[in-house]
PDB file of C-alpha atoms in Angstrom:
ATOM      1  CA  MET J   1      23.044   1.439  19.717  1.00 71.00           C
ATOM      2  CA  ALA J   2      19.913  -0.612  18.034  1.00 79.00           C
ATOM      3  CA  LEU J   3      17.730   0.947  15.169  1.00 85.00           C
ATOM      4  CA  ARG J   4      14.358   1.366  16.086  1.00 91.00           C
ATOM      5  CA  ILE J   5      12.125   0.507  12.810  1.00 92.00           C
ATOM      6  CA  LEU J   6       8.320   0.839  12.847  1.00 94.00           C
ATOM      7  CA  ILE J   7       6.770  -2.186  10.590  1.00 93.00           C
ATOM      8  CA  ALA J   8       3.251  -1.395   9.855  1.00 92.00           C
ATOM      9  CA  ASP J   9       1.400  -4.028   7.669  1.00 89.00           C
ATOM     10  CA  ASP J  10      -2.146  -5.708   8.354  1.00 85.00           C
ATOM     11  CA  HIS J  11      -0.714  -9.211   7.763  1.00 83.00           C
ATOM     12  CA  ASP J  12       0.609 -10.696  10.980  1.00 83.00           C
ATOM     13  CA  MET J  13       2.716 -12.768   9.381  1.00 80.00           C
ATOM     14  CA  VAL J  14       4.410 -10.930   7.231  1.00 79.00           C
ATOM     15  CA  ARG J  15       5.119  -8.272  10.468  1.00 83.00           C
ATOM     16  CA  GLU J  16       6.284 -11.446  12.321  1.00 84.00           C
ATOM     17  CA  THR J  17       8.443 -12.505   9.431  1.00 81.00           C
ATOM     18  CA  ILE J  18      10.187  -9.253   8.980  1.00 82.00           C
ATOM     19  CA  ALA J  19      10.536  -8.523  12.722  1.00 85.00           C
ATOM     20  CA  MET J  20      11.956 -11.944  12.868  1.00 85.00           C
ATOM     21  CA  PHE J  21      14.962 -11.499  10.596  1.00 82.00           C
ATOM     22  CA  LEU J  22      15.680  -7.935  11.401  1.00 81.00           C
ATOM     23  CA  ASP J  23      15.974  -8.876  15.454  1.00 80.00           C
ATOM     24  CA  ALA J  24      18.152 -11.902  14.383  1.00 79.00           C
ATOM     25  CA  ASP J  25      21.377  -9.930  14.214  1.00 71.00           C
ATOM     26  CA  GLY J  26      20.701  -8.133  17.744  1.00 74.00           C
ATOM     27  CA  GLY J  27      21.014  -4.667  15.566  1.00 78.00           C
ATOM     28  CA  THR J  28      17.736  -3.695  15.547  1.00 84.00           C
ATOM     29  CA  GLU J  29      14.516  -3.173  17.673  1.00 87.00           C
ATOM     30  CA  THR J  30      11.022  -3.430  15.743  1.00 89.00           C
ATOM     31  CA  VAL J  31       7.727  -1.986  16.875  1.00 92.00           C
ATOM     32  CA  ALA J  32       4.706  -3.255  14.749  1.00 92.00           C
ATOM     33  CA  ALA J  33       1.563  -1.725  13.943  1.00 93.00           C
ATOM     34  CA  SER J  34      -1.484  -3.107  11.569  1.00 91.00           C
ATOM     35  CA  ASP J  35      -2.900  -0.119  10.095  1.00 91.00           C
ATOM     36  CA  LEU J  36      -2.339   3.541   9.537  1.00 92.00           C
ATOM     37  CA  PRO J  37      -3.929   4.887  12.406  1.00 94.00           C
ATOM     38  CA  GLU J  38      -2.083   2.487  14.774  1.00 95.00           C
ATOM     39  CA  ALA J  39       1.173   3.479  13.029  1.00 94.00           C
ATOM     40  CA  MET J  40       0.399   7.101  13.343  1.00 95.00           C
ATOM     41  CA  ALA J  41       0.122   6.727  17.356  1.00 95.00           C
ATOM     42  CA  LYS J  42       3.159   4.731  17.545  1.00 95.00           C
ATOM     43  CA  ILE J  43       5.105   7.291  15.951  1.00 94.00           C
ATOM     44  CA  GLU J  44       3.280   9.960  18.251  1.00 93.00           C
ATOM     45  CA  ALA J  45       3.882   7.889  21.326  1.00 93.00           C
ATOM     46  CA  GLU J  46       7.460   6.485  20.635  1.00 90.00           C
ATOM     47  CA  GLY J  47       8.865   8.247  17.686  1.00 79.00           C
ATOM     48  CA  PRO J  48      10.629   9.634  15.781  1.00 92.00           C
ATOM     49  CA  PHE J  49      11.824   5.851  14.536  1.00 93.00           C
ATOM     50  CA  ASP J  50      14.968   5.543  12.598  1.00 93.00           C
ATOM     51  CA  LEU J  51      12.718   3.945   9.844  1.00 92.00           C
ATOM     52  CA  VAL J  52       9.042   3.257   9.279  1.00 94.00           C
ATOM     53  CA  LEU J  53       8.329   0.760   6.768  1.00 93.00           C
ATOM     54  CA  LEU J  54       4.385   0.971   5.417  1.00 92.00           C
ATOM     55  CA  ASP J  55       2.374  -1.242   3.683  1.00 89.00           C
ATOM     56  CA  TYR J  56       1.090   0.113   0.680  1.00 86.00           C
ATOM     57  CA  THR J  57      -2.370  -1.811   0.587  1.00 81.00           C
ATOM     58  CA  MET J  58      -2.867  -1.650   4.872  1.00 84.00           C
ATOM     59  CA  PRO J  59      -6.085   0.045   5.847  1.00 85.00           C
ATOM     60  CA  GLY J  60      -5.809   3.498   6.230  1.00 87.00           C
ATOM     61  CA  MET J  61      -3.114   4.044   3.390  1.00 84.00           C
ATOM     62  CA  LYS J  62      -5.388   4.892   0.670  1.00 81.00           C
ATOM     63  CA  GLY J  63      -2.739   4.182  -2.137  1.00 78.00           C
ATOM     64  CA  LEU J  64      -0.062   6.763  -1.385  1.00 85.00           C
ATOM     65  CA  GLU J  65      -1.967   9.543  -0.048  1.00 86.00           C
ATOM     66  CA  ALA J  66      -0.744   8.783   3.640  1.00 90.00           C
ATOM     67  CA  LEU J  67       3.184   8.868   2.546  1.00 91.00           C
ATOM     68  CA  PRO J  68       3.582  12.347   3.116  1.00 92.00           C
ATOM     69  CA  LYS J  69       1.918  12.486   6.379  1.00 93.00           C
ATOM     70  CA  VAL J  70       3.716   9.677   8.005  1.00 94.00           C
ATOM     71  CA  MET J  71       6.796  11.302   6.794  1.00 94.00           C
ATOM     72  CA  LYS J  72       5.786  14.845   8.645  1.00 94.00           C
ATOM     73  CA  ALA J  73       5.002  12.718  11.958  1.00 94.00           C
ATOM     74  CA  ASN J  74       8.416  10.685  11.541  1.00 93.00           C
ATOM     75  CA  ASP J  75      10.005  13.979  11.882  1.00 92.00           C
ATOM     76  CA  GLU J  76      10.963  13.763   8.483  1.00 88.00           C
ATOM     77  CA  LYS J  77      13.278  10.547   9.162  1.00 91.00           C
ATOM     78  CA  PRO J  78      13.195   7.805   6.595  1.00 93.00           C
ATOM     79  CA  VAL J  79       9.858   6.573   5.513  1.00 93.00           C
ATOM     80  CA  GLY J  80      10.004   3.238   3.234  1.00 93.00           C
ATOM     81  CA  LEU J  81       7.028   1.260   1.123  1.00 91.00           C
ATOM     82  CA  ILE J  82       6.551  -2.312   1.265  1.00 88.00           C
ATOM     83  CA  SER J  83       4.242  -4.524  -0.817  1.00 81.00           C
ATOM     84  CA  GLY J  84       3.769  -7.682  -1.936  1.00 73.00           C
ATOM     85  CA  THR J  85       2.990  -6.890  -5.709  1.00 61.00           C
ATOM     86  CA  ALA J  86       2.847  -3.209  -6.099  1.00 65.00           C
ATOM     87  CA  THR J  87       3.845  -1.757  -9.757  1.00 72.00           C
ATOM     88  CA  ARG J  88       6.985  -0.547 -10.505  1.00 76.00           C
ATOM     89  CA  LEU J  89       4.948   2.980 -11.377  1.00 79.00           C
ATOM     90  CA  ILE J  90       3.818   2.933  -7.657  1.00 81.00           C
ATOM     91  CA  ALA J  91       7.380   2.587  -6.582  1.00 82.00           C
ATOM     92  CA  GLU J  92       8.698   5.233  -8.632  1.00 84.00           C
ATOM     93  CA  GLN J  93       5.712   7.748  -7.546  1.00 85.00           C
ATOM     94  CA  ALA J  94       6.620   6.726  -3.931  1.00 87.00           C
ATOM     95  CA  LEU J  95      10.157   7.416  -4.446  1.00 88.00           C
ATOM     96  CA  ALA J  96       9.165  10.797  -6.343  1.00 89.00           C
ATOM     97  CA  MET J  97       7.228  12.065  -2.979  1.00 90.00           C
ATOM     98  CA  GLY J  98      10.108  11.458  -0.806  1.00 91.00           C
ATOM     99  CA  ALA J  99       9.997   7.625   0.131  1.00 92.00           C
ATOM    100  CA  ILE J 100      13.305   6.454   1.314  1.00 92.00           C
ATOM    101  CA  GLY J 101      12.762   3.073  -0.604  1.00 90.00           C
ATOM    102  CA  PHE J 102      10.703   0.345  -1.820  1.00 89.00           C
ATOM    103  CA  LEU J 103      10.674  -3.147  -0.563  1.00 86.00           C
ATOM    104  CA  PRO J 104       9.031  -6.068  -2.524  1.00 81.00           C
ATOM    105  CA  LYS J 105       7.974  -8.725   0.221  1.00 77.00           C
ATOM    106  CA  THR J 106       9.517 -11.519  -2.149  1.00 75.00           C
ATOM    107  CA  LEU J 107      12.977 -10.144  -1.080  1.00 77.00           C
ATOM    108  CA  PRO J 108      15.445 -12.404   0.247  1.00 77.00           C
ATOM    109  CA  ALA J 109      15.670 -12.580   4.296  1.00 74.00           C
ATOM    110  CA  LYS J 110      19.569 -11.496   3.924  1.00 77.00           C
ATOM    111  CA  SER J 111      18.531  -8.857   0.949  1.00 81.00           C
ATOM    112  CA  LEU J 112      15.668  -7.498   3.352  1.00 80.00           C
ATOM    113  CA  VAL J 113      17.856  -6.979   6.450  1.00 80.00           C
ATOM    114  CA  ASN J 114      20.741  -4.915   3.988  1.00 83.00           C
ATOM    115  CA  ALA J 115      17.966  -2.959   2.661  1.00 86.00           C
ATOM    116  CA  VAL J 116      16.750  -1.803   5.670  1.00 85.00           C
ATOM    117  CA  ARG J 117      19.925  -0.779   7.366  1.00 84.00           C
ATOM    118  CA  PHE J 118      20.724   0.767   4.059  1.00 85.00           C
ATOM    119  CA  MET J 119      17.591   3.042   4.278  1.00 89.00           C
ATOM    120  CA  ALA J 120      17.781   3.412   8.131  1.00 86.00           C
ATOM    121  CA  ALA J 121      21.087   5.264   7.152  1.00 85.00           C
ATOM    122  CA  GLY J 122      19.322   7.701   4.908  1.00 86.00           C
ATOM    123  CA  GLU J 123      20.106   6.093   1.599  1.00 88.00           C
ATOM    124  CA  ILE J 124      17.605   5.315  -1.218  1.00 88.00           C
ATOM    125  CA  TYR J 125      16.949   1.695  -1.911  1.00 88.00           C
ATOM    126  CA  ALA J 126      14.795   0.196  -4.823  1.00 82.00           C
ATOM    127  CA  PRO J 127      15.844  -3.261  -6.598  1.00 74.00           C
ATOM    128  CA  VAL J 128      16.988  -3.169  -9.629  1.00 66.00           C
ATOM    129  CA  ASN J 129      15.317  -6.005 -10.979  1.00 62.00           C
ATOM    130  CA  PHE J 130      11.956  -4.890 -10.027  1.00 63.00           C
ATOM    131  CA  MET J 131      12.712  -0.956 -11.343  1.00 64.00           C
ATOM    132  CA  SER J 132      13.874  -2.276 -14.409  1.00 58.00           C
ATOM    133  CA  GLY J 133      10.341  -4.201 -14.820  1.00 55.00           C
ATOM    134  CA  LYS J 134      11.914  -7.271 -15.271  1.00 47.00           C
ATOM    135  CA  ASP J 135       9.770  -8.485 -12.006  1.00 45.00           C
ATOM    136  CA  ASP J 136       7.135  -6.131 -12.598  1.00 49.00           C
ATOM    137  CA  PRO J 137       3.862  -8.089 -11.661  1.00 50.00           C
ATOM    138  CA  GLU J 138       1.065  -8.767 -14.170  1.00 50.00           C
ATOM    139  CA  GLU J 139      -1.622  -8.011 -11.305  1.00 55.00           C
ATOM    140  CA  THR J 140      -1.097  -5.815  -8.415  1.00 60.00           C
ATOM    141  CA  ASP J 141      -2.066  -6.009  -4.568  1.00 62.00           C
ATOM    142  CA  PHE J 142      -4.789  -3.558  -5.019  1.00 69.00           C
ATOM    143  CA  GLU J 143      -6.262  -5.688  -7.999  1.00 71.00           C
ATOM    144  CA  LYS J 144      -5.906  -9.130  -6.283  1.00 72.00           C
ATOM    145  CA  ALA J 145      -8.295  -7.706  -3.502  1.00 77.00           C
ATOM    146  CA  LEU J 146     -11.009  -7.103  -5.905  1.00 83.00           C
ATOM    147  CA  SER J 147     -13.190  -9.386  -8.094  1.00 84.00           C
ATOM    148  CA  GLU J 148     -13.552  -9.028 -11.607  1.00 84.00           C
ATOM    149  CA  ARG J 149     -17.022  -7.617 -11.260  1.00 88.00           C
ATOM    150  CA  GLU J 150     -15.606  -5.066  -8.615  1.00 89.00           C
ATOM    151  CA  ARG J 151     -12.827  -3.942 -11.072  1.00 87.00           C
ATOM    152  CA  GLN J 152     -15.552  -2.845 -13.678  1.00 89.00           C
ATOM    153  CA  VAL J 153     -17.521  -1.175 -11.555  1.00 92.00           C
ATOM    154  CA  LEU J 154     -14.632   0.480 -10.252  1.00 90.00           C
ATOM    155  CA  ARG J 155     -13.675   1.588 -13.699  1.00 87.00           C
ATOM    156  CA  GLY J 156     -17.139   2.574 -14.338  1.00 90.00           C
ATOM    157  CA  LEU J 157     -16.709   4.763 -11.044  1.00 90.00           C
ATOM    158  CA  MET J 158     -13.339   6.433 -12.479  1.00 86.00           C
ATOM    159  CA  GLU J 159     -15.392   7.450 -15.608  1.00 85.00           C
ATOM    160  CA  ALA J 160     -17.985   9.206 -13.155  1.00 86.00           C
ATOM    161  CA  LYS J 161     -20.591   7.061 -14.742  1.00 89.00           C
ATOM    162  CA  SER J 162     -23.909   6.781 -12.454  1.00 91.00           C
ATOM    163  CA  ASN J 163     -25.049   3.410 -11.244  1.00 92.00           C
ATOM    164  CA  LYS J 164     -27.844   3.305 -13.990  1.00 92.00           C
ATOM    165  CA  GLU J 165     -25.254   3.723 -16.626  1.00 91.00           C
ATOM    166  CA  ILE J 166     -22.801   1.352 -15.179  1.00 90.00           C
ATOM    167  CA  ALA J 167     -26.169  -1.169 -14.682  1.00 91.00           C
ATOM    168  CA  ARG J 168     -26.567  -0.884 -18.721  1.00 89.00           C
ATOM    169  CA  ASP J 169     -23.055  -1.201 -19.628  1.00 87.00           C
ATOM    170  CA  LEU J 170     -22.768  -4.278 -17.684  1.00 87.00           C
ATOM    171  CA  GLU J 171     -26.376  -5.879 -18.433  1.00 87.00           C
ATOM    172  CA  LEU J 172     -26.844  -6.133 -14.628  1.00 89.00           C
ATOM    173  CA  GLN J 173     -29.819  -4.398 -12.001  1.00 92.00           C
ATOM    174  CA  GLU J 174     -28.817  -1.364 -10.817  1.00 91.00           C
ATOM    175  CA  VAL J 175     -29.321  -2.600  -7.225  1.00 92.00           C
ATOM    176  CA  THR J 176     -26.808  -4.989  -8.069  1.00 92.00           C
ATOM    177  CA  ILE J 177     -24.306  -2.174  -8.791  1.00 92.00           C
ATOM    178  CA  LYS J 178     -25.369  -0.114  -5.641  1.00 93.00           C
ATOM    179  CA  LEU J 179     -24.222  -3.329  -3.872  1.00 93.00           C
ATOM    180  CA  HIS J 180     -20.946  -3.599  -5.572  1.00 93.00           C
ATOM    181  CA  VAL J 181     -20.211   0.174  -4.622  1.00 93.00           C
ATOM    182  CA  LYS J 182     -21.182  -0.219  -1.151  1.00 92.00           C
ATOM    183  CA  THR J 183     -18.145  -3.083  -1.280  1.00 91.00           C
ATOM    184  CA  LEU J 184     -15.956  -1.281  -2.883  1.00 91.00           C
ATOM    185  CA  CYS J 185     -16.270   1.615  -0.576  1.00 90.00           C
ATOM    186  CA  ARG J 186     -15.894  -0.887   2.345  1.00 87.00           C
ATOM    187  CA  LYS J 187     -12.762  -2.615   0.889  1.00 85.00           C
ATOM    188  CA  LEU J 188     -10.777   0.454  -0.207  1.00 85.00           C
ATOM    189  CA  ASP J 189     -11.808   2.197   3.266  1.00 82.00           C
ATOM    190  CA  ALA J 190     -13.433   5.054   1.023  1.00 85.00           C
ATOM    191  CA  ARG J 191     -15.925   7.724   2.286  1.00 87.00           C
ATOM    192  CA  ASN J 192     -17.773   7.599  -0.823  1.00 90.00           C
ATOM    193  CA  ARG J 193     -18.022   6.405  -4.723  1.00 90.00           C
ATOM    194  CA  THR J 194     -15.732   9.769  -5.538  1.00 88.00           C
ATOM    195  CA  ASP J 195     -13.320   8.681  -2.804  1.00 86.00           C
ATOM    196  CA  ALA J 196     -13.233   5.376  -4.142  1.00 87.00           C
ATOM    197  CA  ALA J 197     -12.262   6.457  -7.833  1.00 86.00           C
ATOM    198  CA  MET J 198      -9.590   8.519  -6.276  1.00 82.00           C
ATOM    199  CA  ILE J 199      -8.118   6.051  -4.269  1.00 81.00           C
ATOM    200  CA  ALA J 200      -8.029   3.482  -7.204  1.00 80.00           C
ATOM    201  CA  ARG J 201      -6.187   6.336  -9.642  1.00 75.00           C
ATOM    202  CA  SER J 202      -3.562   6.807  -6.757  1.00 68.00           C
ATOM    203  CA  ALA J 203      -3.084   3.124  -6.753  1.00 69.00           C
ATOM    204  CA  GLY J 204      -2.452   2.822 -10.333  1.00 66.00           C
ATOM    205  CA  PHE J 205      -5.623   1.152 -11.459  1.00 72.00           C
ATOM    206  CA  ILE J 206      -6.473   1.244 -14.926  1.00 61.00           C
TER     207      ILE J 206
END
């Protein structure tokens, strides 16, 4: 009987590539979702799945905040994380919260298929090199999505500073900071500045 796997990632190419590798051996049946709401809807309508793979930075995830909700929705069946450049710290936190594993998107195709089968069988998976820090990237997906100025403003939000204080620190106009905060909230899918700061902390941003 084929394994039923939900791949939730906001990049079409990533979803299609992973699905292609998994479907090639005929032992899996993959379903795709492009964001968290769609993934939850698919789980409700077609689940539980033998394995759910969640992209750490896709819309709706808010760091690791959504992980417990997805695990519960999938009837406690395996849920793993996939990411291009999430840090070892994020992977460790996810595993501690009950994720079945962590898949770097740089994993070779054969290793990817084996890892997915491993996780679907209920076994915890995390690449040794990655968890030992040998492959730990200098920059995470979370950071790559932000400009250097947006990172500076976000650090100010995490320190609970006002727009006026951040503007003074960065020698910018307060109206410019307001625009950056608005952009940050949109990029991080945050309700407000406080929510943006919380999401950044969950993502291990410092």
